[in-house]
mmCIF file of C-alpha atoms and ligand atoms in Angstrom:
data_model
loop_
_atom_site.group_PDB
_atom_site.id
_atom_site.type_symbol
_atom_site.label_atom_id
_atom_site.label_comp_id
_atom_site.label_asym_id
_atom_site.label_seq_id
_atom_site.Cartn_x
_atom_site.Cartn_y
_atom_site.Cartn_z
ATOM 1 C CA UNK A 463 -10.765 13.502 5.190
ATOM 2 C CA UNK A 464 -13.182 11.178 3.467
ATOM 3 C CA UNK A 465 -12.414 7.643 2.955
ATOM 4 C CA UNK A 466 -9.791 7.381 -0.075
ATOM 5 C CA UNK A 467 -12.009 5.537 -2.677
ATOM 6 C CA UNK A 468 -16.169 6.448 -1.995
ATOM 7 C CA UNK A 469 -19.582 6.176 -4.452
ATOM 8 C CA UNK A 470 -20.825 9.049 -6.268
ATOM 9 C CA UNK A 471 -24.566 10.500 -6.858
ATOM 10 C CA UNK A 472 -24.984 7.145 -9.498
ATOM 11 C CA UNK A 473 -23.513 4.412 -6.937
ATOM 12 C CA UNK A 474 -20.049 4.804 -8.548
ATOM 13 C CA UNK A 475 -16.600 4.780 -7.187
ATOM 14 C CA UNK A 476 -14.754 7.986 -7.193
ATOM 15 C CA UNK A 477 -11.023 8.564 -5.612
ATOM 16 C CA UNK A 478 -8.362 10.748 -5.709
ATOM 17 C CA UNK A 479 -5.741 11.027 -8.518
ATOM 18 C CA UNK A 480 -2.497 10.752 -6.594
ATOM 19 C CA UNK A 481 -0.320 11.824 -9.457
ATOM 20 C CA UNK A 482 -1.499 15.577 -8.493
ATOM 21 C CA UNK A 483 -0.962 15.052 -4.873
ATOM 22 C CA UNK A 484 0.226 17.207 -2.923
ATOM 23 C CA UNK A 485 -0.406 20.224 -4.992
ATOM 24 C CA UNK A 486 -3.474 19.029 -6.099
ATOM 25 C CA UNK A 487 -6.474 17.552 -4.963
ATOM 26 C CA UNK A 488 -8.157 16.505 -8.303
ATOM 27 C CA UNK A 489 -11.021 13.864 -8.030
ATOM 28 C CA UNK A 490 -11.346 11.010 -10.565
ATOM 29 C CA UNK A 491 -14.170 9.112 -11.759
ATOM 30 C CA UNK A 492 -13.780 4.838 -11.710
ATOM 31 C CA UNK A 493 -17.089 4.641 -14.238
ATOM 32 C CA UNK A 494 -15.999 1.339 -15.977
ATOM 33 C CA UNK A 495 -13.433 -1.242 -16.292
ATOM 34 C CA UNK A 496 -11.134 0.938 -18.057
ATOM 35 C CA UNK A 497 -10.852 3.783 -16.213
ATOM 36 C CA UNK A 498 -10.234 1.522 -13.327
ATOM 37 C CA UNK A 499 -7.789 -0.219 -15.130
ATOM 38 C CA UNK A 500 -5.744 2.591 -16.223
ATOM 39 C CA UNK A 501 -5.564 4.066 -13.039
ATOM 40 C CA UNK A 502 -3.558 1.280 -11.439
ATOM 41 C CA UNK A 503 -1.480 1.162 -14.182
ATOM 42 C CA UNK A 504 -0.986 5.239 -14.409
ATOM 43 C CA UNK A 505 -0.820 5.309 -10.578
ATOM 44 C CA UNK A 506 -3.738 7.510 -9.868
ATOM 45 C CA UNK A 507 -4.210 5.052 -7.890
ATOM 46 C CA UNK A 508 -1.381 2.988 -5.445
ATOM 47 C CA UNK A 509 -0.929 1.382 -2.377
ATOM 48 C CA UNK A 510 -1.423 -2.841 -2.504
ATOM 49 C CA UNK A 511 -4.788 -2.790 -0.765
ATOM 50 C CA UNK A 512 -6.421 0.578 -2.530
ATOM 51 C CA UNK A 513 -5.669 -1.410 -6.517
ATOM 52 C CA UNK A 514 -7.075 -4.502 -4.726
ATOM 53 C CA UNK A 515 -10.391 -2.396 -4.235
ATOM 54 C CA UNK A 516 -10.170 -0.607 -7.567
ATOM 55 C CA UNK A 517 -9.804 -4.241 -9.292
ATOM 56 C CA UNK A 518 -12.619 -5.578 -7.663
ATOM 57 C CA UNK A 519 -15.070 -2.058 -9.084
ATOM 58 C CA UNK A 520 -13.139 -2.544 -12.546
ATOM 59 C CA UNK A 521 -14.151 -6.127 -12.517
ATOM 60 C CA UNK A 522 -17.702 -5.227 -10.918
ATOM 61 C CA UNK A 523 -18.012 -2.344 -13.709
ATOM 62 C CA UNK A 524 -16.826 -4.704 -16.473
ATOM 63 C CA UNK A 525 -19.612 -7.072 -15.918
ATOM 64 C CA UNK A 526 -22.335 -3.991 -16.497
ATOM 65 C CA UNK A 527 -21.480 -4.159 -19.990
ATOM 66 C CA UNK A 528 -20.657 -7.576 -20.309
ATOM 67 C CA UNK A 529 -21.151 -10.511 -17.483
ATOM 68 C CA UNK A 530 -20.172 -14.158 -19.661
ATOM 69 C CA UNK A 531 -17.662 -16.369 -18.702
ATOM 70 C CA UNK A 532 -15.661 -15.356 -21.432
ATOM 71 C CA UNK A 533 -16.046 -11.642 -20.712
ATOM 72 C CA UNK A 534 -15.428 -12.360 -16.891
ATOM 73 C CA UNK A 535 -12.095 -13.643 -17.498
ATOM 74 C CA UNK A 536 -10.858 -11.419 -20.178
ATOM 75 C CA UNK A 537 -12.052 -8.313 -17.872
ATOM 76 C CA UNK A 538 -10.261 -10.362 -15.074
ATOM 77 C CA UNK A 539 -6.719 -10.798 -17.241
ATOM 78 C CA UNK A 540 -7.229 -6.843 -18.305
ATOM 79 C CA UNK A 541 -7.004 -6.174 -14.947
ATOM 80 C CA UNK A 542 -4.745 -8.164 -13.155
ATOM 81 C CA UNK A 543 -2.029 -7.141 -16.017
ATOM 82 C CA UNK A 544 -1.808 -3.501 -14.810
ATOM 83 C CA UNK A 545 0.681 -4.051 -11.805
ATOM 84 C CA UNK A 546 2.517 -7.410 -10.893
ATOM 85 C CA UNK A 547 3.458 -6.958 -7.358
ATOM 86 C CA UNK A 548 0.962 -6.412 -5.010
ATOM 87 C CA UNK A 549 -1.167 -9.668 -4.707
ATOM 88 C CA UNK A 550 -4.093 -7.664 -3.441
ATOM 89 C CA UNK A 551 -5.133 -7.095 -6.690
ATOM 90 C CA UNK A 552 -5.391 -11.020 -7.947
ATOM 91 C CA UNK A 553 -6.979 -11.843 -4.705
ATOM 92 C CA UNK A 554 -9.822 -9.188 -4.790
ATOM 93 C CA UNK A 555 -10.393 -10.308 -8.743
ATOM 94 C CA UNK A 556 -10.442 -13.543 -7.791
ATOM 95 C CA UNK A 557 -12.831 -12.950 -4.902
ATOM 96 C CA UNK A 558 -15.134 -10.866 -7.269
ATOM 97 C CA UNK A 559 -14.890 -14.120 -9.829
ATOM 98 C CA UNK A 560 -15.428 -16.382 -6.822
ATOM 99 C CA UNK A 561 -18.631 -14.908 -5.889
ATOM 100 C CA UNK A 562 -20.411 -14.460 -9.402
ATOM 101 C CA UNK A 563 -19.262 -17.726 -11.370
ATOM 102 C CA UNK A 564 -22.146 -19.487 -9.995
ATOM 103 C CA UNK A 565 -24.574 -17.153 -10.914
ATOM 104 C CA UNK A 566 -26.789 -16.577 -13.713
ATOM 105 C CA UNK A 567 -25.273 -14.396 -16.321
ATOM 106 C CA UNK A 568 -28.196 -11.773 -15.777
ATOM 107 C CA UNK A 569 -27.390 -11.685 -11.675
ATOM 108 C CA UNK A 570 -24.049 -11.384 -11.820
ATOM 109 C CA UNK A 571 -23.179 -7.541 -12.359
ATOM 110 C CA UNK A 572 -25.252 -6.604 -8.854
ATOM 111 C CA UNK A 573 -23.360 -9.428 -7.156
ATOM 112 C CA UNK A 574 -20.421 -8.167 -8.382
ATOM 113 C CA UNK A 575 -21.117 -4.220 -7.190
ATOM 114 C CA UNK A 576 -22.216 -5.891 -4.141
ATOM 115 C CA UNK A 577 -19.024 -7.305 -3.469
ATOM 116 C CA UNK A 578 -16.811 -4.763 -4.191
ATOM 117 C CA UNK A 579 -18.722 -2.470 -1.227
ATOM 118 C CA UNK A 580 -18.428 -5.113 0.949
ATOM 119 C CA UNK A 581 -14.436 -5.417 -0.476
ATOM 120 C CA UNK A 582 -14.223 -1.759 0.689
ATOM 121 C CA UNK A 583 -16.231 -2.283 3.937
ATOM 122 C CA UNK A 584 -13.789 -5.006 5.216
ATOM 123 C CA UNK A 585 -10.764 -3.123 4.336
ATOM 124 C CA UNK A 586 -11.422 0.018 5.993
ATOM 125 C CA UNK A 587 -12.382 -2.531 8.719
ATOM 126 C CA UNK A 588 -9.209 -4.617 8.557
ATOM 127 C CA UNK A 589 -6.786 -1.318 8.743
ATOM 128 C CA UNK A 590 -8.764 -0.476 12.002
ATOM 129 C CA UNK A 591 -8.078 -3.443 13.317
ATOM 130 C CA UNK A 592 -4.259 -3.846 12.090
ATOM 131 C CA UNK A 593 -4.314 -0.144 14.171
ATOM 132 C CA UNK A 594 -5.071 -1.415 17.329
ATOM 133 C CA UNK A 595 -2.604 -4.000 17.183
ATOM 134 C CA UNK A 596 0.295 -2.056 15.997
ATOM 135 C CA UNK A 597 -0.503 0.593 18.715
ATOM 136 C CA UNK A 598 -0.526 -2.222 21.484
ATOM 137 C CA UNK A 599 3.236 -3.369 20.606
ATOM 138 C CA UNK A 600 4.328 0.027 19.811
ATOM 139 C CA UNK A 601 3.501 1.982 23.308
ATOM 140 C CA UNK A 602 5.647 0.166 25.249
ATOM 141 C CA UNK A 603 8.743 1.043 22.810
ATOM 142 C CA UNK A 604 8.398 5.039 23.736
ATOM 143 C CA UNK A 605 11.379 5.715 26.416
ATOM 144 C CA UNK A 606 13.163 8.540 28.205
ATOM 145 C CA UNK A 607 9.818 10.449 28.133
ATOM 146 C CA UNK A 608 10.786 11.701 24.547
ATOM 147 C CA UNK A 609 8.423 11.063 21.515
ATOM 148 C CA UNK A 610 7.957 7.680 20.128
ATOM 149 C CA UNK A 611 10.058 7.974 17.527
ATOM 150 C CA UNK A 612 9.154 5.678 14.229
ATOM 151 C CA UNK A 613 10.388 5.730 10.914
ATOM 152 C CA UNK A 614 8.284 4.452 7.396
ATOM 153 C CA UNK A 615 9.315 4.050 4.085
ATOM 154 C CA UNK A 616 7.027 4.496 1.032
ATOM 155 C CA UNK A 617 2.700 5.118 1.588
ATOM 156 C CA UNK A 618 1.446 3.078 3.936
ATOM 157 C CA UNK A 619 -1.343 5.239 4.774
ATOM 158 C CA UNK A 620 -4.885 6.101 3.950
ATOM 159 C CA UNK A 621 -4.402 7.121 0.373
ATOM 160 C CA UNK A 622 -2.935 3.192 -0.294
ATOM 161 C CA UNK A 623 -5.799 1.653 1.401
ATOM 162 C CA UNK A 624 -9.757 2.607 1.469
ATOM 163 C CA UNK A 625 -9.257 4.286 5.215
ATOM 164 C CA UNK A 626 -6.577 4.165 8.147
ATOM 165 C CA UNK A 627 -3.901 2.800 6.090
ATOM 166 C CA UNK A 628 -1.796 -0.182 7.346
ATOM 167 C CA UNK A 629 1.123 1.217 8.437
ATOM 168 C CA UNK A 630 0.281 4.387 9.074
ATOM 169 C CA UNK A 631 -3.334 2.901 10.889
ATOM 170 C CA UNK A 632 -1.367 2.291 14.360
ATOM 171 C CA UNK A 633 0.410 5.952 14.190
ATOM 172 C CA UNK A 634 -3.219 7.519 13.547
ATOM 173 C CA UNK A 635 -4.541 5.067 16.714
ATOM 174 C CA UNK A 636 -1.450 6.199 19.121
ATOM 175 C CA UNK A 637 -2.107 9.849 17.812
ATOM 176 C CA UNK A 638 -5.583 9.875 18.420
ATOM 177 C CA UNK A 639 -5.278 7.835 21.720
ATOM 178 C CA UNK A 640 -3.003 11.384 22.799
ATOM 179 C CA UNK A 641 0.474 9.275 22.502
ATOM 180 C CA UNK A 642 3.807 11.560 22.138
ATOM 181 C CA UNK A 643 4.692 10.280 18.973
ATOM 182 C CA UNK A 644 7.256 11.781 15.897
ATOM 183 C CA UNK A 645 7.310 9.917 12.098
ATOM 184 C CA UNK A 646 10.744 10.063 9.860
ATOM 185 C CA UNK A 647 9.276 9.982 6.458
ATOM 186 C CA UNK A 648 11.874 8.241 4.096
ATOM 187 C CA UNK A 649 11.089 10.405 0.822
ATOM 188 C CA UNK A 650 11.153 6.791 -1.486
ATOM 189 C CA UNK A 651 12.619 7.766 -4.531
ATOM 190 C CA UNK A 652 12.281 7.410 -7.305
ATOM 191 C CA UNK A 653 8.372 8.408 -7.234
ATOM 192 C CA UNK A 654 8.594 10.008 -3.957
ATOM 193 C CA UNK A 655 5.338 8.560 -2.078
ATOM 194 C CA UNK A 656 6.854 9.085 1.240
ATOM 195 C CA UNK A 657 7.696 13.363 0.628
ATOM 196 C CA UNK A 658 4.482 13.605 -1.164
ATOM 197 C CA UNK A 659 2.055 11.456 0.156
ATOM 198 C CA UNK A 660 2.831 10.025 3.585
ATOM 199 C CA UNK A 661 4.193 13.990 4.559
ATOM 200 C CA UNK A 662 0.730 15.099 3.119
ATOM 201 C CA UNK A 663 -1.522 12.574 5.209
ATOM 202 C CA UNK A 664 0.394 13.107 8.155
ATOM 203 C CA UNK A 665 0.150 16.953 7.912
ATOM 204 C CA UNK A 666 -3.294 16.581 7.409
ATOM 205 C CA UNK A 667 -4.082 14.639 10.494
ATOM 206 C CA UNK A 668 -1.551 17.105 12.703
ATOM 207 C CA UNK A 669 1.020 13.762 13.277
ATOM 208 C CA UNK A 670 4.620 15.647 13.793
ATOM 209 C CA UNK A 671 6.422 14.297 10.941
ATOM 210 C CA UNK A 672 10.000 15.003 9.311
ATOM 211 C CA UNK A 673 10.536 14.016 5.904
ATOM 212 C CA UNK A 674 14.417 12.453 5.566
ATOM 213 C CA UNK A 675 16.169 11.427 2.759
ATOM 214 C CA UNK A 676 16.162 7.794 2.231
ATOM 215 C CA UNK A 677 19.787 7.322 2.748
ATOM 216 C CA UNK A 678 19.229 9.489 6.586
ATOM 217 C CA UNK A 679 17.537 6.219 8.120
ATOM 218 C CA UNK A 680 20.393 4.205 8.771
ATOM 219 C CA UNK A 681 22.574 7.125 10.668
ATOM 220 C CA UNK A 682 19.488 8.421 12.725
ATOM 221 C CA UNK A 683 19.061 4.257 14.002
ATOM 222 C CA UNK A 684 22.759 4.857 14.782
ATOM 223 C CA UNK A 685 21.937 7.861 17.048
ATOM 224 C CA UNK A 686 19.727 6.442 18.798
ATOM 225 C CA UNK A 687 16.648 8.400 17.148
ATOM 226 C CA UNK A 688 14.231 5.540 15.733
ATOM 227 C CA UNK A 689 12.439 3.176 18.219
ATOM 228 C CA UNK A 690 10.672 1.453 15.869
ATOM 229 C CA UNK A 691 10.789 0.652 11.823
ATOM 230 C CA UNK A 692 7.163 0.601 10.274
ATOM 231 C CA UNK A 693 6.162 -0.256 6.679
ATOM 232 C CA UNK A 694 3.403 -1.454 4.795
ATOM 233 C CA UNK A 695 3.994 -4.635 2.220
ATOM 234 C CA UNK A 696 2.731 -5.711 -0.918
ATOM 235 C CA UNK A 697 2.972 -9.455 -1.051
ATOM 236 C CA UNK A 698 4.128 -11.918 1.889
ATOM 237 C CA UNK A 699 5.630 -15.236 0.575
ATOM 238 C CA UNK A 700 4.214 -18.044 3.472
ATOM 239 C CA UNK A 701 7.651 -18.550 5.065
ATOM 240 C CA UNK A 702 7.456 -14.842 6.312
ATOM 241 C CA UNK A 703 9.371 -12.678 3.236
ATOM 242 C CA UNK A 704 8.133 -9.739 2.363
ATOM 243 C CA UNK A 705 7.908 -7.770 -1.165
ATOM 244 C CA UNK A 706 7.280 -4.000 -0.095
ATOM 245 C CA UNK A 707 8.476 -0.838 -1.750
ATOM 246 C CA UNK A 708 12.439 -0.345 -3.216
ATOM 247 C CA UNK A 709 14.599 0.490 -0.032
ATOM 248 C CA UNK A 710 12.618 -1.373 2.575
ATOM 249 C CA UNK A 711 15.254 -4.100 2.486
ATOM 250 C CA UNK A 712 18.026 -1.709 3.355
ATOM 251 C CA UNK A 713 15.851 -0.416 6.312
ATOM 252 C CA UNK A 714 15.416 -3.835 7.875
ATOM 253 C CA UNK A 715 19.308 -4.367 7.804
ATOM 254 C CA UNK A 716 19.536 -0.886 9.398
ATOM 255 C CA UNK A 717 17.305 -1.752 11.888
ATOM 256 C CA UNK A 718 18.618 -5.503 12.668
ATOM 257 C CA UNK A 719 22.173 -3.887 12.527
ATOM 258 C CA UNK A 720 20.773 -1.552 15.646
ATOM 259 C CA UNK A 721 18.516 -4.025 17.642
ATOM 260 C CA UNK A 722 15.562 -1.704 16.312
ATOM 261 C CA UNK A 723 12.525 -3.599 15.841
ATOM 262 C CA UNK A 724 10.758 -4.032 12.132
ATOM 263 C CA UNK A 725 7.658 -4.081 11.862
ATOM 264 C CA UNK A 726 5.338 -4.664 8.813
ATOM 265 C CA UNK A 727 1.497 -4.104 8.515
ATOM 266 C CA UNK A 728 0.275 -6.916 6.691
ATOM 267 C CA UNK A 729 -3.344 -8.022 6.189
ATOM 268 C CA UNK A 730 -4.082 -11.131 5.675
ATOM 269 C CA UNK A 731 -5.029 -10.280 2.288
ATOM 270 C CA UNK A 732 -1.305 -9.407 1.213
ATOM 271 C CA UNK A 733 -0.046 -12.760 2.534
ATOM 272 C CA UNK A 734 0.407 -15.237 -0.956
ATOM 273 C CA UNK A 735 0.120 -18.686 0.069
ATOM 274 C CA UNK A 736 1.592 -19.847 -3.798
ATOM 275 C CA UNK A 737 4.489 -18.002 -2.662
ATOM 276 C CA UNK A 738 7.079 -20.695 -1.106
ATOM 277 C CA UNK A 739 9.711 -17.552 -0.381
ATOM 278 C CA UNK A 740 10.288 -14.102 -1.602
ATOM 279 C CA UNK A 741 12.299 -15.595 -4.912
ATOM 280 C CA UNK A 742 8.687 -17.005 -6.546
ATOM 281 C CA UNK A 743 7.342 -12.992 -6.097
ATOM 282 C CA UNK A 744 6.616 -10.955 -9.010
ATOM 283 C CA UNK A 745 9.094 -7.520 -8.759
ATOM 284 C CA UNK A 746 7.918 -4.964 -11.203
ATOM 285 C CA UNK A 747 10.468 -3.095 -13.147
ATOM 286 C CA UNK A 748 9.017 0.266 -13.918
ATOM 287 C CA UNK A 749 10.130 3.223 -16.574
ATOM 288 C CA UNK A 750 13.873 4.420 -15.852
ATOM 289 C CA UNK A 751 11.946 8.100 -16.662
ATOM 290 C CA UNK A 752 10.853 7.799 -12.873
ATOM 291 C CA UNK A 753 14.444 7.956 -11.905
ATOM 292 C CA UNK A 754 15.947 10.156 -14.787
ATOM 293 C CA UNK A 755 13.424 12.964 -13.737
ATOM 294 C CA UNK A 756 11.705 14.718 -11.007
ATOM 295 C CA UNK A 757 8.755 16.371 -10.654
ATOM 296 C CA UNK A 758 7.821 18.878 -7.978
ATOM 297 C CA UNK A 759 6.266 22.419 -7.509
ATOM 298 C CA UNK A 760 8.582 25.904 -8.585
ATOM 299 C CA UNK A 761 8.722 29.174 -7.487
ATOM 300 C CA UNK A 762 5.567 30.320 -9.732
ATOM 301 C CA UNK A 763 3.564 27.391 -8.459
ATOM 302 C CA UNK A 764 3.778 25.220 -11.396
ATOM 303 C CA UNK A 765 4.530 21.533 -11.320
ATOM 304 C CA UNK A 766 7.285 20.735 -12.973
ATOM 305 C CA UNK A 767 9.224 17.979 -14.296
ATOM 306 C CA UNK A 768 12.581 18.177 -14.686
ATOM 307 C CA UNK A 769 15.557 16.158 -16.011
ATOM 308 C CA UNK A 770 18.167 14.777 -13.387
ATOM 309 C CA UNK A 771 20.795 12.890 -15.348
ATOM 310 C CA UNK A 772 23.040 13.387 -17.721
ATOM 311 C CA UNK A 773 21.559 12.794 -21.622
ATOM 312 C CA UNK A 774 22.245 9.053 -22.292
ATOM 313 C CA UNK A 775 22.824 8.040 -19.029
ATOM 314 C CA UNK A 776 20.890 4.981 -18.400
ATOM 315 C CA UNK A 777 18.331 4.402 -15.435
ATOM 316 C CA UNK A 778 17.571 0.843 -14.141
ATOM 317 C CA UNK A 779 13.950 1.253 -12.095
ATOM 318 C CA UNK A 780 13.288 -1.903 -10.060
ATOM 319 C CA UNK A 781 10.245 -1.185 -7.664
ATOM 320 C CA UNK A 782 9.478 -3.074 -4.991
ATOM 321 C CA UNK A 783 12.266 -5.530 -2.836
ATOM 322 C CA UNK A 784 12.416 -8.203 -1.010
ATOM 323 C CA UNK A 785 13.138 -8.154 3.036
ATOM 324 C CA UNK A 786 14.583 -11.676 4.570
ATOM 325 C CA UNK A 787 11.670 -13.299 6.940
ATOM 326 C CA UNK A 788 14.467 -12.868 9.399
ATOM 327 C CA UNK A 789 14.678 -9.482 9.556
ATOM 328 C CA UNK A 790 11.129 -9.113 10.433
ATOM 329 C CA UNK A 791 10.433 -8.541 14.207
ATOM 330 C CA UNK A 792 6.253 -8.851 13.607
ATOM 331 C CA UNK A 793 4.032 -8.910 10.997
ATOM 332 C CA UNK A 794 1.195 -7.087 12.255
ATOM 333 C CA UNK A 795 -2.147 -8.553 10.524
ATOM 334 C CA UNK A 796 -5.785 -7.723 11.457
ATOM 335 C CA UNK A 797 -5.933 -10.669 14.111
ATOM 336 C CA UNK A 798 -2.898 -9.801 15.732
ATOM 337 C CA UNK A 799 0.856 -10.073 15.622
ATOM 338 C CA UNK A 800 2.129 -12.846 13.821
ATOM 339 C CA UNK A 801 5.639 -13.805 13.353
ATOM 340 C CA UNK A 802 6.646 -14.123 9.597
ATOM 341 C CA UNK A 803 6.973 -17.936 9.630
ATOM 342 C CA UNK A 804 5.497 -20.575 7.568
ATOM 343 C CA UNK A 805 3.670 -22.141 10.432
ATOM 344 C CA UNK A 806 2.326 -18.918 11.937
ATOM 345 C CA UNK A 807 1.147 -17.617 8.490
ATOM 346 C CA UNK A 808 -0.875 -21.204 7.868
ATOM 347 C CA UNK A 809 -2.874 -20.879 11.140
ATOM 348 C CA UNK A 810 -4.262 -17.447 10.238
ATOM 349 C CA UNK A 811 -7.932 -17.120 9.286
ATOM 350 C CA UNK A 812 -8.990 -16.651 5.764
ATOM 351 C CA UNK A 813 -5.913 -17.737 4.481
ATOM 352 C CA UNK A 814 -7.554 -21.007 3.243
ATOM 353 C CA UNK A 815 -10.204 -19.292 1.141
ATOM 354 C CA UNK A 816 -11.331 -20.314 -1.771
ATOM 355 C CA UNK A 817 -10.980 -17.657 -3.419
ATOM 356 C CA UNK A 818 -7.265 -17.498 -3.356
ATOM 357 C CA UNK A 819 -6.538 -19.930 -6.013
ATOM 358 C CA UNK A 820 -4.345 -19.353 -9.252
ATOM 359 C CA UNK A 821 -5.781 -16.895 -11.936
HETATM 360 O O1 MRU B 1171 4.248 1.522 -5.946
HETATM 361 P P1 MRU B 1171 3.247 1.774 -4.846
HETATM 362 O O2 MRU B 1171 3.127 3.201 -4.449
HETATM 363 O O3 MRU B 1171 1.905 1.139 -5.171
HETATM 364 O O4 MRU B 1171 3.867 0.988 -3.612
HETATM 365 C C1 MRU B 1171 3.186 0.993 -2.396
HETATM 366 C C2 MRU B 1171 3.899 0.289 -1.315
HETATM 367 O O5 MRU B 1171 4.981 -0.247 -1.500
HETATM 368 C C3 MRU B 1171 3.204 0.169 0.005
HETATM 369 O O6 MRU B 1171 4.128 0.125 1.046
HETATM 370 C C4 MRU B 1171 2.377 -1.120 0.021
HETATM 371 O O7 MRU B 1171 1.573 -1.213 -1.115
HETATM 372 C C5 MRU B 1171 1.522 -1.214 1.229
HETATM 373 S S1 MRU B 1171 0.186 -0.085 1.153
HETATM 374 C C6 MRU B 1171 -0.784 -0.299 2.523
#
């Protein structure tokens, strides 16, 4: 499999649309700032990281037509309104902004396309390097000669980053490196990225996997039948807090409850220095529609959505949460582990750049 988001014939970006996935494998063109914007907000596109890198070609694209100050930040604004969560998106805009506000109007669309394939270089980079880190404190948690055993919640993978994944990047590095390992994919309702995506990435690469209901987690900890917890995250407040998808909080107290260790992928990237704790992050509340229906393939082979609930019966969609610094065992960034305090956060590289400040 290709990298998740790649340039066309023309220089362009391209990706998949992962509303058809896994039935589908439909590719999408990113041709201007529009397309990329409604693709983030649609959720062709997902995963904190993989909108980061479609922000920064929207905002790239947007300055081919129009490259101003005035047009910068309106294209900027257009974009960072599509999702609140995920601070990857604000901090590849801003990075984008950073790098062509001194320019010349004229110069300042080929910095900007510049940037945003050097955005997508460094990711794919990052998630390498997040890999070899996670596999390094995972191995030694394999015991009795079983397995590793490791649960994730949500996408974490590939298809939510340019390559690798953050999460997922260690299992793909233990898997590769011949490892015994097994995934429990929590099926994250309401949208079901875990059944659908993670199950589809993992199937792809040959990782054994077993999709579980999200309510399973806590009884297989109680068995005995997890070693490790692994998710990805969307925004880290500096004292260590972490904003990652609905249910991850209930995971964490699973694990804590079981003296299983949590871990959370985290590139520097996600961390929000603004953020004094996980109260001053953004949660997006999404359509109730999500929850009220379900989509999935019949017996003919048609996709299918279908209504769950009773008519009138209300849905309340909150999607992301917030997991307690202290329930964190290691936040796993591209330099290292890093334990989800303020001090620890401060001392990591790049945190301090520039580019970070408010919108
Ligand atoms: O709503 P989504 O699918 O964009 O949510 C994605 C997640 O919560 C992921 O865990 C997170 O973005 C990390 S992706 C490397």
């Amino acid at each position: 499999m290709a990298r998740t988001l790649w340039t066309d014939d023309a220089g362009l970006p391209v990706t998949w649309d992962q509303t058809r996935l896994p039935f589908e494998q439909v590719v999408i063109a990113l041709h201007d700032a529009e397309a990329c914007a409604r693709a983030i907000a649609t959720m062709q596109v997902r995963g904190a990281p993989l909108i980061g890198a479609v922000g920064a070609w929207g905002l790239a694209l947007a300055l081919r037509e129009a490259a101003d100050d005035v047009a910068l930040q309106s294209a900027f604004d257009r974009l960072a309104a599509t999702r609140p969560t995920a601070v990857n998106l604000r901090w590849a805009l801003a990075r984008v902004r950073a790098a062509v506000l001194p320019l010349p109007v004229a110069e300042r669309a080929a910095r900007a396309h510049a940037e945003a394939l050097r955005l997508c270089d460094e990711d794919a980079a990052c998630n390498a390097a997040i890999g070899r880190h996670g596999q390094a404190l995972l191995e030694p948690l394999r015991r009795d000669g079983r397995p590793l055993q490791l649960l994730t919640h949500c996408n974490a993978g590939r298809l939510a980053t340019i390559d690798h994944g953050t999460a997922l990047a260690p299992i793909y590095a233990l898997h590769e490196a011949g490892v015994a390992l097994h995934v429990w994919v929590d099926e994250t309702r309401p949208r079901n990225q875990g059944a659908s995506l993670t199950a589809w990435e993992l199937g792809e690469r040959g990782v054994p996997h077993t999709v579980i209901a999200d309510n399973a987690g806590g009884q297989l900890m109680r068995e005995g039948r997890v070693d490790a917890v692994i998710v990805g995250c969307d925004r880290v407040a500096i004292n260590g807090d972490v904003a990652n998808k609905i249910g991850t909080y209930l995971k964490a107290l699973a694990a804590r409850d079981n003296g299983i260790p949590f871990l959370v992928a985290c590139p520097v990237s996600t961390i929000d220095p603004q953020a004094v704790d996980g109260s001053a992050i953004p949660i997006e509340t999404r359509d109730p529609a999500e929850l009220t229906r379900i989509s999935g393939r019949d017996d003919q082979g048609r996709v299918v959505s279908v209504q769950l609930t009773p008519d009138g019966s209300p849905g309340l969609n909150p999607a992301f949460d917030v997991t307690p610094a202290r329930l964190v065992s290691w936040l796993i960034t591209e330099h290292g582990p890093c334990r989800p305090d303020a001090s620890a956060l401060r001392a990591l590289p790049g945190l301090a750049d520039p580019t970070r400040g408010p919108a």
